[in-house]
Amino acid sequence: MERKSVIEELITIFSRYHKKHESFKEFCLENPVLEKSIEVFDEELVDLIYLNLKQLGICEKDETEQYCKENWTINTCYNLIKLASEDEKYVKAAIDIISDWENLKTYTAKVESHTWFYYKDLLVEYS
């Protein structure tokens, strides 16, 4: 599959999951077992998204970082997917930025201040 279509599918899956998640909120308040189950599913979904990003080659190899999840590049891509899944207007920008992840620092430079930036500002800048 092409990189852009994989990223788009990840955003779509995450978005659908969040919509279903919202419908269970009322039941969770009444049922702690269900609440814990949903929490576990949330963690599993995050792991699957990281796995897909890693399979796309996004996890840079850095000998100082033991785990891929601690990698700035993959975390940035994950957060862009998460925001795009919550707001449809950011989907195209997120797909474009993530599919060109090798140049991620170029994209973030416009919204970066010292060592941090706002993910939403990044998506707005490129929307």
Short mmCIF file of C-alpha atoms in Angstrom, two decimals, residues 14-89:
data_model
loop_
_atom_site.label_atom_id
_atom_site.label_comp_id
_atom_site.label_asym_id
_atom_site.label_seq_id
_atom_site.Cartn_x
_atom_site.Cartn_y
_atom_site.Cartn_z
CA PHE A 14 -8.71 6.17 14.83
CA SER A 15 -11.60 8.49 14.01
CA ARG A 16 -14.15 5.68 13.88
CA TYR A 17 -12.84 4.31 17.15
CA HIS A 18 -13.22 7.68 18.88
CA LYS A 19 -16.80 8.01 17.65
CA LYS A 20 -17.66 4.57 19.04
CA HIS A 21 -15.78 5.38 22.22
CA GLU A 22 -18.01 8.42 22.80
CA SER A 23 -21.15 6.29 22.70
CA PHE A 24 -19.83 4.14 25.57
CA LYS A 25 -19.02 6.98 27.96
CA GLU A 26 -22.34 6.83 29.82
CA PHE A 27 -22.05 3.08 30.36
CA CYS A 28 -18.48 3.43 31.61
CA LEU A 29 -19.53 5.69 34.44
CA GLU A 30 -21.85 2.99 35.69
CA ASN A 31 -19.59 0.02 35.05
CA PRO A 32 -15.95 0.09 36.20
CA VAL A 33 -15.20 -3.21 34.43
CA LEU A 34 -16.31 -1.80 31.11
CA GLU A 35 -14.33 1.36 31.80
CA LYS A 36 -11.17 -0.68 32.35
CA SER A 37 -11.86 -2.72 29.21
CA ILE A 38 -12.11 0.41 27.13
CA GLU A 39 -8.88 1.70 28.67
CA VAL A 40 -7.15 -1.52 27.58
CA PHE A 41 -8.56 -1.16 24.05
CA ASP A 42 -7.28 2.43 23.96
CA GLU A 43 -3.78 1.22 24.79
CA GLU A 44 -4.00 -1.52 22.16
CA LEU A 45 -5.08 0.96 19.48
CA VAL A 46 -2.17 3.24 20.31
CA ASP A 47 0.22 0.29 20.08
CA LEU A 48 -1.22 -0.69 16.69
CA ILE A 49 -0.80 2.81 15.33
CA TYR A 50 2.80 2.94 16.52
CA LEU A 51 3.41 -0.46 14.93
CA ASN A 52 2.02 0.75 11.61
CA LEU A 53 4.16 3.89 11.74
CA LYS A 54 7.20 1.77 12.49
CA GLN A 55 6.38 -0.51 9.55
CA LEU A 56 6.26 2.58 7.34
CA GLY A 57 9.86 3.16 8.40
CA ILE A 58 9.08 6.24 10.45
CA CYS A 59 10.93 5.13 13.56
CA GLU A 60 14.41 6.50 13.14
CA LYS A 61 17.20 4.36 14.43
CA ASP A 62 18.89 6.15 17.30
CA GLU A 63 21.19 4.18 19.51
CA THR A 64 20.44 6.38 22.53
CA GLU A 65 16.76 5.49 22.37
CA GLN A 66 15.86 1.99 23.45
CA TYR A 67 12.21 2.05 22.41
CA CYS A 68 10.68 3.38 19.24
CA LYS A 69 7.85 5.10 21.18
CA GLU A 70 10.44 7.42 22.73
CA ASN A 71 11.47 8.66 19.30
CA TRP A 72 10.52 12.31 18.57
CA THR A 73 9.68 11.65 14.93
CA ILE A 74 7.28 8.79 15.53
CA ASN A 75 5.65 10.57 18.49
CA THR A 76 5.09 13.66 16.37
CA CYS A 77 3.52 11.56 13.60
CA TYR A 78 1.32 9.76 16.14
CA ASN A 79 0.10 13.06 17.61
CA LEU A 80 -0.68 14.41 14.14
CA ILE A 81 -2.73 11.29 13.40
CA LYS A 82 -4.55 11.66 16.70
CA LEU A 83 -5.46 15.30 16.04
CA ALA A 84 -6.50 14.61 12.46
CA SER A 85 -8.74 11.78 13.68
CA GLU A 86 -10.47 14.25 16.00
CA ASP A 87 -10.97 16.98 13.39
CA GLU A 88 -11.54 16.17 9.72
CA LYS A 89 -10.17 19.50 8.48
#
